Coordinates of C-alpha atoms in Angstrom, one line a residue:
Chain A
M277 CA 107.4 93.9 93.7
K278 CA 107.1 97.6 93.7
Y279 CA 103.9 98.9 95.3
D280 CA 101.8 101.0 92.9
K281 CA 99.7 103.3 95.0
D282 CA 97.3 103.9 92.1
K283 CA 96.7 100.3 91.7
F284 CA 94.2 100.2 94.6
T285 CA 92.6 103.5 94.0
D286 CA 90.1 104.9 91.5
G287 CA 87.4 107.5 91.3
E288 CA 86.1 106.7 94.7
N289 CA 89.1 107.2 96.7
G290 CA 91.7 108.6 94.5
T291 CA 92.9 108.6 90.9
L292 CA 93.2 105.7 88.4
S293 CA 96.2 105.2 86.2
V294 CA 95.7 106.3 82.7
D295 CA 95.3 102.8 81.3
D296 CA 93.0 101.7 84.0
R297 CA 90.8 104.8 83.4
K298 CA 90.7 104.0 79.7
V299 CA 89.6 100.5 80.4
A300 CA 87.0 101.7 82.8
E301 CA 85.7 104.2 80.3
M302 CA 85.5 101.6 77.6
L303 CA 83.4 99.4 79.8
G304 CA 81.3 102.2 81.1
N305 CA 80.5 103.3 77.6
L306 CA 79.1 100.0 76.6
R307 CA 75.4 100.1 75.7
I308 CA 73.0 99.1 78.5
I309 CA 71.2 96.0 77.4
G310 CA 67.8 95.9 79.0
A311 CA 65.2 93.3 79.5
P312 CA 62.9 92.5 76.5
K313 CA 59.4 93.9 76.4
D314 CA 57.8 90.7 77.2
F315 CA 60.0 90.1 80.3
D316 CA 57.2 90.7 82.8
H317 CA 54.8 88.5 80.9
R318 CA 57.3 85.7 80.7
L319 CA 58.2 86.1 84.4
K320 CA 54.5 86.0 85.3
A321 CA 54.0 82.8 83.4
R322 CA 57.2 81.3 84.9
I323 CA 56.1 82.1 88.5
A324 CA 52.7 80.7 87.8
N325 CA 54.1 77.4 86.5
A326 CA 56.8 77.1 89.1
S327 CA 56.2 75.4 92.4
P328 CA 57.7 76.9 95.6
S329 CA 59.1 73.5 96.5
A330 CA 61.1 73.3 93.3
H331 CA 63.0 76.5 94.2
T332 CA 63.4 75.9 97.8
A333 CA 64.4 72.3 97.3
G334 CA 67.1 73.5 95.1
R335 CA 69.1 74.5 98.1
F336 CA 69.3 70.8 99.1
F337 CA 69.9 69.6 95.6
P338 CA 73.7 69.1 96.1
V339 CA 72.9 67.0 99.1
L340 CA 70.5 64.8 97.2
R341 CA 72.8 64.6 94.2
Y342 CA 75.9 63.5 96.0
V343 CA 74.8 62.0 99.4
M344 CA 72.0 59.9 98.2
P345 CA 74.0 57.8 95.7
L346 CA 76.7 57.5 98.2
A347 CA 74.3 56.3 100.9
L348 CA 72.8 53.8 98.4
F349 CA 76.2 52.5 97.5
L350 CA 77.1 52.0 101.1
L351 CA 73.8 50.3 101.8
I352 CA 74.3 47.8 98.9
G353 CA 78.0 47.3 99.8
G354 CA 77.2 46.8 103.4
A355 CA 74.5 44.2 102.5
F356 CA 77.0 42.3 100.4
I357 CA 79.7 42.4 103.1
W358 CA 77.1 41.3 105.8
N359 CA 75.9 38.5 103.6
S360 CA 79.4 37.2 102.9
A361 CA 80.3 37.5 106.6
L362 CA 77.3 35.4 107.5
N363 CA 78.1 32.7 105.0
G364 CA 81.6 32.6 106.4
G365 CA 83.3 31.3 103.2
Q366 CA 81.1 28.3 102.6
N367 CA 81.3 28.9 98.9
G368 CA 77.7 29.2 98.1
V369 CA 76.7 25.7 98.9
T370 CA 75.2 26.9 102.2
P371 CA 71.7 27.6 101.0
I372 CA 71.3 24.0 99.7
A373 CA 72.9 22.5 102.8
E374 CA 70.6 24.6 105.0
T375 CA 67.6 23.3 103.1
V376 CA 68.7 19.7 103.6
Q377 CA 69.4 20.1 107.4
P378 CA 65.9 19.8 108.8
V379 CA 65.2 16.4 107.1
I380 CA 68.3 14.6 108.2
P381 CA 67.9 12.1 111.0
A382 CA 69.8 13.2 114.1
T383 CA 71.1 9.7 114.7
I384 CA 73.0 9.8 111.5
A385 CA 74.2 13.3 111.7
R386 CA 75.8 13.4 115.1
P387 CA 78.6 10.9 115.1
A388 CA 80.2 12.4 112.0
I389 CA 81.1 15.5 114.0
I390 CA 81.2 14.5 117.6
E391 CA 82.8 11.2 117.6
N392 CA 84.8 11.9 114.5
K393 CA 84.3 8.3 113.5
S394 CA 84.2 6.9 110.0
V395 CA 81.0 6.9 108.0
E396 CA 80.5 3.2 108.5
T397 CA 79.6 3.8 112.1
A398 CA 76.9 6.2 111.0
T399 CA 75.5 4.0 108.4
S400 CA 75.5 1.0 110.7
A401 CA 73.7 2.9 113.3
A402 CA 71.0 3.9 110.8
P403 CA 68.4 1.3 109.9
P404 CA 69.6 0.1 106.5
Q405 CA 66.7 0.5 104.0
S406 CA 63.9 -0.2 106.4
E407 CA 60.3 -0.3 105.4
N408 CA 59.8 3.3 106.5
F409 CA 62.2 4.5 103.9
S410 CA 62.0 8.2 103.4
P411 CA 63.5 10.5 100.7
A412 CA 65.5 12.3 103.3
K413 CA 67.2 9.1 104.3
I414 CA 67.9 8.3 100.7
E415 CA 69.7 11.6 100.4
V416 CA 71.9 11.1 103.4
T417 CA 72.8 7.6 102.9
A418 CA 73.7 8.3 99.3
V419 CA 76.0 11.0 100.3
R420 CA 77.5 9.4 103.3
Q421 CA 78.0 5.8 102.5
P422 CA 79.9 5.4 99.3
K423 CA 82.8 3.6 101.1
A424 CA 80.5 1.4 103.1
S425 CA 78.5 0.4 100.1
S426 CA 81.5 -0.4 98.0
R427 CA 83.0 -2.4 100.8
K428 CA 79.7 -4.2 101.3
V429 CA 79.5 -4.9 97.5
E430 CA 83.0 -6.4 97.5
T431 CA 81.9 -8.7 100.3
V432 CA 78.8 -9.7 98.4
S433 CA 80.7 -10.3 95.3
E434 CA 82.9 -12.7 97.1
N435 CA 79.7 -14.6 97.8
G436 CA 79.0 -14.9 94.1
I437 CA 76.4 -12.2 93.4
S438 CA 76.5 -10.9 89.9
S439 CA 77.3 -7.3 89.0
V440 CA 73.7 -6.6 88.0
D441 CA 72.5 -7.6 91.5
R442 CA 75.3 -5.6 92.9
A443 CA 74.1 -2.5 91.0
L444 CA 70.5 -3.0 92.0
K445 CA 71.4 -3.3 95.6
Q446 CA 73.5 -0.2 95.6
A447 CA 71.9 2.7 97.4
P448 CA 70.1 5.2 95.3
K449 CA 72.1 8.3 94.5
T450 CA 71.0 11.8 94.9
I451 CA 71.1 13.9 91.7
L452 CA 72.6 17.2 92.6
P453 CA 72.9 20.3 90.4
R454 CA 76.0 20.6 88.3
G455 CA 78.9 22.0 90.2
F456 CA 77.7 21.0 93.6
D457 CA 79.9 18.7 95.5
P458 CA 78.1 16.4 98.0
E459 CA 80.9 16.6 100.5
P460 CA 80.0 20.1 101.8
I461 CA 76.5 18.9 102.4
V462 CA 78.0 16.2 104.7
A463 CA 80.0 18.9 106.4
N464 CA 76.8 20.8 107.1
V465 CA 74.7 17.9 108.2
V466 CA 74.9 18.9 111.8
P467 CA 73.1 22.2 112.3
P468 CA 74.8 24.6 114.7
G469 CA 73.1 26.3 117.6
P470 CA 72.3 25.7 121.2
E471 CA 68.9 24.1 120.4
N472 CA 70.7 21.3 118.7
K473 CA 73.3 20.6 121.4
K474 CA 74.8 17.3 120.6
Q475 CA 77.6 16.8 123.1
F476 CA 78.2 17.2 126.8
T477 CA 81.2 17.1 129.1
V478 CA 82.2 14.4 131.6
R479 CA 81.1 16.7 134.4
E480 CA 77.6 16.9 132.9
F481 CA 77.5 13.2 132.4
L482 CA 78.5 12.5 136.0
A483 CA 76.0 15.0 137.2
A484 CA 73.3 13.2 135.2
I485 CA 74.0 9.9 136.9
G486 CA 74.1 11.6 140.3
I487 CA 77.8 12.2 140.9
D488 CA 79.4 15.5 141.9
A489 CA 83.0 15.1 141.0
V490 CA 86.2 17.2 140.7
F491 CA 88.8 16.6 138.1
A492 CA 92.1 16.0 139.8
G493 CA 94.9 15.8 137.2
S494 CA 94.2 12.4 135.7
F495 CA 91.0 11.2 137.2
W496 CA 87.7 12.4 138.6
K497 CA 87.3 12.4 142.4
V498 CA 83.8 11.7 143.5
G499 CA 82.7 14.4 146.0
S500 CA 79.2 13.2 146.7
V501 CA 76.6 10.8 145.3
V502 CA 72.9 11.5 145.0
K503 CA 70.8 8.9 146.7
N504 CA 68.8 6.6 144.5
S505 CA 70.6 7.9 141.5
P506 CA 72.1 5.4 138.9
A507 CA 75.5 6.0 140.5
D508 CA 74.2 5.3 144.0
N509 CA 72.4 2.2 142.7
A510 CA 75.7 1.0 141.1
G511 CA 77.5 1.4 144.4
L512 CA 79.7 4.4 143.8
R513 CA 80.8 6.2 146.8
T514 CA 82.4 9.4 147.9
G515 CA 86.1 9.4 147.5
D516 CA 86.1 7.0 144.5
L517 CA 88.5 8.0 141.7
I518 CA 87.0 7.6 138.2
E519 CA 89.6 6.6 135.6
S520 CA 87.5 5.8 132.6
I521 CA 84.0 5.6 131.3
D522 CA 83.1 2.8 129.0
G523 CA 86.8 2.4 128.4
R524 CA 87.4 6.0 127.4
T525 CA 89.8 8.0 129.4
A526 CA 87.8 10.8 131.0
D527 CA 89.4 14.2 131.4
E528 CA 88.1 17.7 131.2
Q529 CA 88.3 17.8 127.4
T530 CA 86.3 14.6 126.8
V531 CA 82.9 15.0 125.5
F532 CA 80.1 12.6 124.8
A533 CA 77.4 12.5 122.2
D534 CA 73.9 13.4 123.1
G535 CA 72.1 10.3 124.2
F536 CA 75.2 8.6 125.3
K537 CA 74.7 6.1 128.1
A538 CA 77.8 4.6 129.7
K539 CA 77.5 0.9 130.7
T540 CA 80.6 0.7 132.9
I541 CA 82.8 3.0 134.9
K542 CA 86.3 2.1 135.9
I543 CA 87.3 3.4 139.3
V544 CA 90.1 3.1 141.9
R545 CA 88.9 2.6 145.5
E546 CA 91.4 2.0 148.2
S547 CA 94.2 1.3 145.7
K548 CA 92.0 -1.3 144.0
T549 CA 90.8 -1.0 140.5
L550 CA 87.1 -1.8 140.1
V551 CA 84.8 -1.9 137.0
I552 CA 81.3 -1.0 138.0
D553 CA 78.2 -1.6 135.9
L554 CA 75.8 1.2 135.7
K555 CA 72.1 0.6 135.9
Y556 CA 69.5 3.1 134.7
Chain B
M51 CA 48.9 85.7 91.3
A52 CA 51.4 88.1 92.4
L53 CA 52.2 89.6 89.1
D54 CA 48.7 90.2 87.9
K55 CA 49.4 93.9 87.8
I56 CA 52.6 93.8 85.9
E57 CA 51.0 93.3 82.5
T58 CA 48.1 95.7 82.4
G59 CA 49.7 99.0 81.7
A60 CA 47.1 101.2 83.4
E61 CA 47.4 99.4 86.7
V62 CA 51.1 99.3 86.5
H63 CA 51.1 103.0 86.1
R64 CA 48.7 103.6 88.9
T65 CA 50.5 101.3 91.3
S66 CA 54.0 102.3 90.4
V67 CA 53.3 105.9 91.1
S68 CA 52.7 105.1 94.8
E69 CA 55.3 102.3 95.0
K70 CA 58.1 104.2 93.5
K71 CA 58.4 106.3 96.6
L72 CA 59.1 103.3 98.7
S73 CA 62.6 101.8 99.4
D74 CA 63.5 98.3 98.5
H75 CA 63.1 97.1 102.0
A76 CA 59.7 98.7 102.2
L77 CA 58.7 97.0 99.0
I78 CA 59.9 93.6 100.3
E79 CA 57.9 94.0 103.5
A80 CA 54.9 95.0 101.4
T81 CA 55.3 91.9 99.2
K82 CA 55.6 89.8 102.3
N83 CA 52.3 91.2 103.4
G84 CA 50.6 90.3 100.1
D85 CA 51.0 93.5 98.2
E86 CA 51.5 92.2 94.7
A87 CA 52.1 95.6 93.2
A88 CA 55.2 95.9 95.4
F89 CA 56.8 92.9 93.8
A90 CA 56.0 94.3 90.4
E91 CA 57.8 97.5 91.3
I92 CA 60.8 95.5 92.5
V93 CA 60.9 93.7 89.1
A94 CA 60.5 97.0 87.3
R95 CA 63.5 98.5 89.2
Y96 CA 65.9 95.6 88.7
R97 CA 65.0 93.8 85.5
N98 CA 67.2 96.0 83.3
P99 CA 70.3 96.2 85.6
I100 CA 70.2 92.4 86.3
T101 CA 69.6 91.5 82.6
N102 CA 72.5 93.8 81.6
Y103 CA 74.8 92.4 84.3
L104 CA 74.0 88.8 83.3
Y105 CA 74.4 89.6 79.6
R106 CA 77.8 91.1 80.2
F107 CA 78.7 88.1 82.4
L108 CA 77.6 85.4 79.9
N109 CA 77.7 87.3 76.6
D110 CA 74.5 85.5 75.6
Y111 CA 71.4 87.5 75.6
E112 CA 68.8 84.7 75.7
E113 CA 70.6 83.0 78.5
A114 CA 70.9 86.3 80.3
V115 CA 67.2 86.9 80.1
D116 CA 66.4 83.4 81.2
L117 CA 68.7 83.7 84.3
S118 CA 67.4 87.1 85.0
Q119 CA 63.9 85.7 85.2
E120 CA 65.1 82.8 87.3
T121 CA 66.6 85.4 89.7
F122 CA 63.3 87.1 90.2
V123 CA 61.5 83.7 90.6
R124 CA 64.0 82.8 93.4
V125 CA 63.5 86.2 95.0
Y126 CA 59.8 85.7 94.9
F127 CA 59.7 82.3 96.4
A128 CA 62.4 83.1 99.0
I129 CA 61.0 86.4 100.0
E130 CA 60.0 85.2 103.4
R131 CA 63.6 84.2 104.1
Y132 CA 65.0 87.6 103.1
H133 CA 66.4 89.7 106.0
T134 CA 66.9 93.3 105.7
D135 CA 70.4 93.2 107.2
Y136 CA 71.9 94.3 104.0
A137 CA 70.8 96.0 100.8
F138 CA 68.3 94.3 98.6
S139 CA 70.5 95.1 95.5
T140 CA 73.3 93.1 97.1
Y141 CA 71.0 90.2 97.7
I142 CA 69.6 90.1 94.2
Y143 CA 73.0 90.6 92.6
R144 CA 74.4 87.7 94.7
I145 CA 71.6 85.4 93.4
A146 CA 72.2 86.5 89.9
T147 CA 75.9 85.9 90.2
N148 CA 75.5 82.5 91.7
L149 CA 73.1 81.5 88.8
A150 CA 75.6 82.8 86.3
I151 CA 78.5 80.9 87.8
S152 CA 76.4 77.7 87.8
E153 CA 75.6 78.3 84.1
I154 CA 79.2 78.7 83.2
R155 CA 80.0 75.4 85.0
K156 CA 77.3 73.7 83.0
R157 CA 78.7 75.2 79.8
K158 CA 82.1 73.8 80.7
R159 CA 80.6 70.3 81.3
R160 CA 78.7 70.5 78.0
T161 CA 81.9 71.5 76.2
I162 CA 83.8 68.6 77.7
L163 CA 81.1 66.1 76.9
S164 CA 80.2 67.4 73.5
L165 CA 81.9 65.4 70.7
T166 CA 80.7 67.8 68.1
G167 CA 82.6 70.6 69.9
L168 CA 85.8 69.1 68.5
F169 CA 84.8 70.1 65.0
Q170 CA 83.5 73.6 65.8
T171 CA 85.5 76.7 65.2
D172 CA 85.9 79.4 67.9
V173 CA 84.3 82.0 65.7
E174 CA 81.1 83.2 67.3
D175 CA 78.7 85.9 66.3
V176 CA 78.6 88.5 69.1
T177 CA 75.1 89.8 68.9
E178 CA 73.7 92.3 71.2
F179 CA 70.1 92.9 72.0
Q180 CA 68.9 96.3 71.0
P181 CA 65.6 97.7 70.1
P182 CA 64.7 98.0 66.4
D183 CA 66.2 101.1 64.9
T184 CA 64.7 102.3 61.7
R185 CA 67.3 104.9 61.1
S186 CA 70.2 104.2 58.8
L187 CA 73.4 103.4 60.7
P188 CA 76.3 105.6 60.1
D189 CA 79.8 104.1 59.8
E190 CA 80.6 105.4 63.2
D191 CA 77.9 103.3 64.8
L192 CA 79.2 100.2 62.9
L193 CA 82.7 100.7 64.2
E194 CA 81.3 101.3 67.6
D195 CA 79.3 98.0 67.4
E196 CA 82.4 96.1 66.4
K197 CA 84.4 97.6 69.2
A198 CA 81.6 96.7 71.7
G199 CA 81.6 93.1 70.4
V200 CA 85.4 92.8 71.0
I201 CA 85.1 94.3 74.5
A202 CA 82.3 91.9 75.3
K203 CA 84.4 89.0 74.0
A204 CA 87.3 90.2 76.1
I205 CA 85.2 90.3 79.2
E206 CA 83.9 86.8 78.5
T207 CA 87.4 85.5 78.4
L208 CA 88.2 86.8 81.9
P209 CA 88.3 84.3 84.8
V210 CA 85.0 84.4 86.8
K211 CA 86.7 85.8 89.8
Y212 CA 87.9 88.8 87.8
R213 CA 84.8 89.1 85.6
V214 CA 82.3 89.5 88.4
P215 CA 83.9 92.5 90.1
I216 CA 84.9 94.3 86.9
I217 CA 81.4 94.2 85.5
L218 CA 79.9 95.3 88.8
R219 CA 82.3 98.1 89.1
D220 CA 82.8 99.6 85.6
I221 CA 79.6 98.6 84.0
E222 CA 77.0 98.4 86.8
G223 CA 78.7 101.2 88.7
K224 CA 78.6 99.5 92.1
T225 CA 80.8 100.7 94.9
Y226 CA 83.7 98.6 96.3
D227 CA 81.7 98.0 99.4
E228 CA 78.7 96.7 97.5
I229 CA 80.9 94.5 95.3
A230 CA 82.7 93.1 98.4
E231 CA 79.3 92.2 99.9
I232 CA 78.0 90.7 96.7
M233 CA 81.1 88.5 96.3
E234 CA 81.4 87.9 100.1
L235 CA 85.0 89.0 100.0
G236 CA 87.2 91.5 101.8
L237 CA 87.5 95.0 100.5
G238 CA 91.2 94.7 99.8
T239 CA 90.7 91.5 97.8
T240 CA 87.9 93.0 95.9
K241 CA 90.0 96.1 94.9
S242 CA 92.9 93.8 94.0
R243 CA 90.7 91.7 91.7
I244 CA 89.3 94.7 90.0
S245 CA 92.7 96.1 89.4
R246 CA 93.9 92.8 88.1
A247 CA 90.9 92.5 85.8
R248 CA 91.6 95.9 84.3
G249 CA 95.2 94.8 83.7
L250 CA 94.0 91.7 81.9
L251 CA 91.5 93.7 79.8
K252 CA 94.2 96.2 79.0
E253 CA 96.3 93.5 77.4
K254 CA 93.3 92.1 75.5
L255 CA 92.2 95.5 74.2
K256 CA 95.5 97.1 73.6
H257 CA 94.7 97.7 69.9
Y258 CA 92.0 100.1 71.0
F259 CA 94.2 102.3 73.1

């Protein structure tokens, strides 16, 4: 593009091109439009009605306009994410399950998770419809023992009891809101947390009966025995090799339910296998 | 109230005689110190140039007056923050320019959102404020008014970045340095934009050449 030296000059520093001068003259000849006569009066009223904060805060208006909604959006979004992260994909049943937890008897709840045994074990451990029958127990037994009850009913029917008696003897069922499956409640029966510790390791069990042992591949080697402890009273000695406890193979992964009390310990002493009865 | 002395003619006359000798910066300092007549003198000095500038910018007299008043309101409430590093005229024109640009943006939003705008024609009455004139208008004046309306319309159609400097230069008579300060641009960019604005106007007003 050819440089036009007149392009960047005018009356201040040089001369304008003819056309530019005409344009400048046309604009310069326009009538000066002044303020109306009541300008000062209106301005005075405007200043009187305006608050200083309204005009100084205007500088921060863009911030308030854009940042505040964004912050609000992030806050709400964060709350939702945090809430969903806490629930951990329990599909919305968690609130009801949590309300049920405190009233469930521990003796029923624990074996379902720890021992991974069938529900019959749990129901047999629970007192079946005792005189101190509480609503909480109704709920748990209803959820947990459909198989047991049906099996029991079959047995009873073999003894000649009518279907009406069978129905009356069936455990009461909990009425749940529509759409709620009772199974997730069972899954949440055992509340998490250290305060509800429901299992302990073999090492902890041995320590509880007075044995300090080390796991040596396939058995526990007794290092020392506390005097007058259940283990000492049963006759266990240093150097004994513990193979099983109550018939269960004991390794580092084995865990016992809370309240578990072993009756027998199988050991190897001087190449001889012995079964020792524990006394508490 | 700071503007008590604006309205009463006798006091305005008495105060303005003494205040007119002062520079803008001196008036600002006096206003900061509570001299209400000093702010009245500032208003008297700048109300017409600022109103004229905003009118040529927006081509809407009522809007121009409204923004002109808003300009003075902002100056009044921000007077403590004003520093005398640069000219007061630069400061007040910058405020007026920013207000006008904001107003144009609002207009664009309103145009986009307005459904009725789809059915409106582009024909607008270009009316200029002028004091009542009892004399009969000769034909020459009528032609001149028509030409002024076309020029105003041509200016209004310029992009803002060209409209601001051309008005300040050819209508308000500001120097390049002042325009560069008002627009916060370099001197070369300012000159280039003015030149470009003249070129655009030349195309739009070629029938009057």
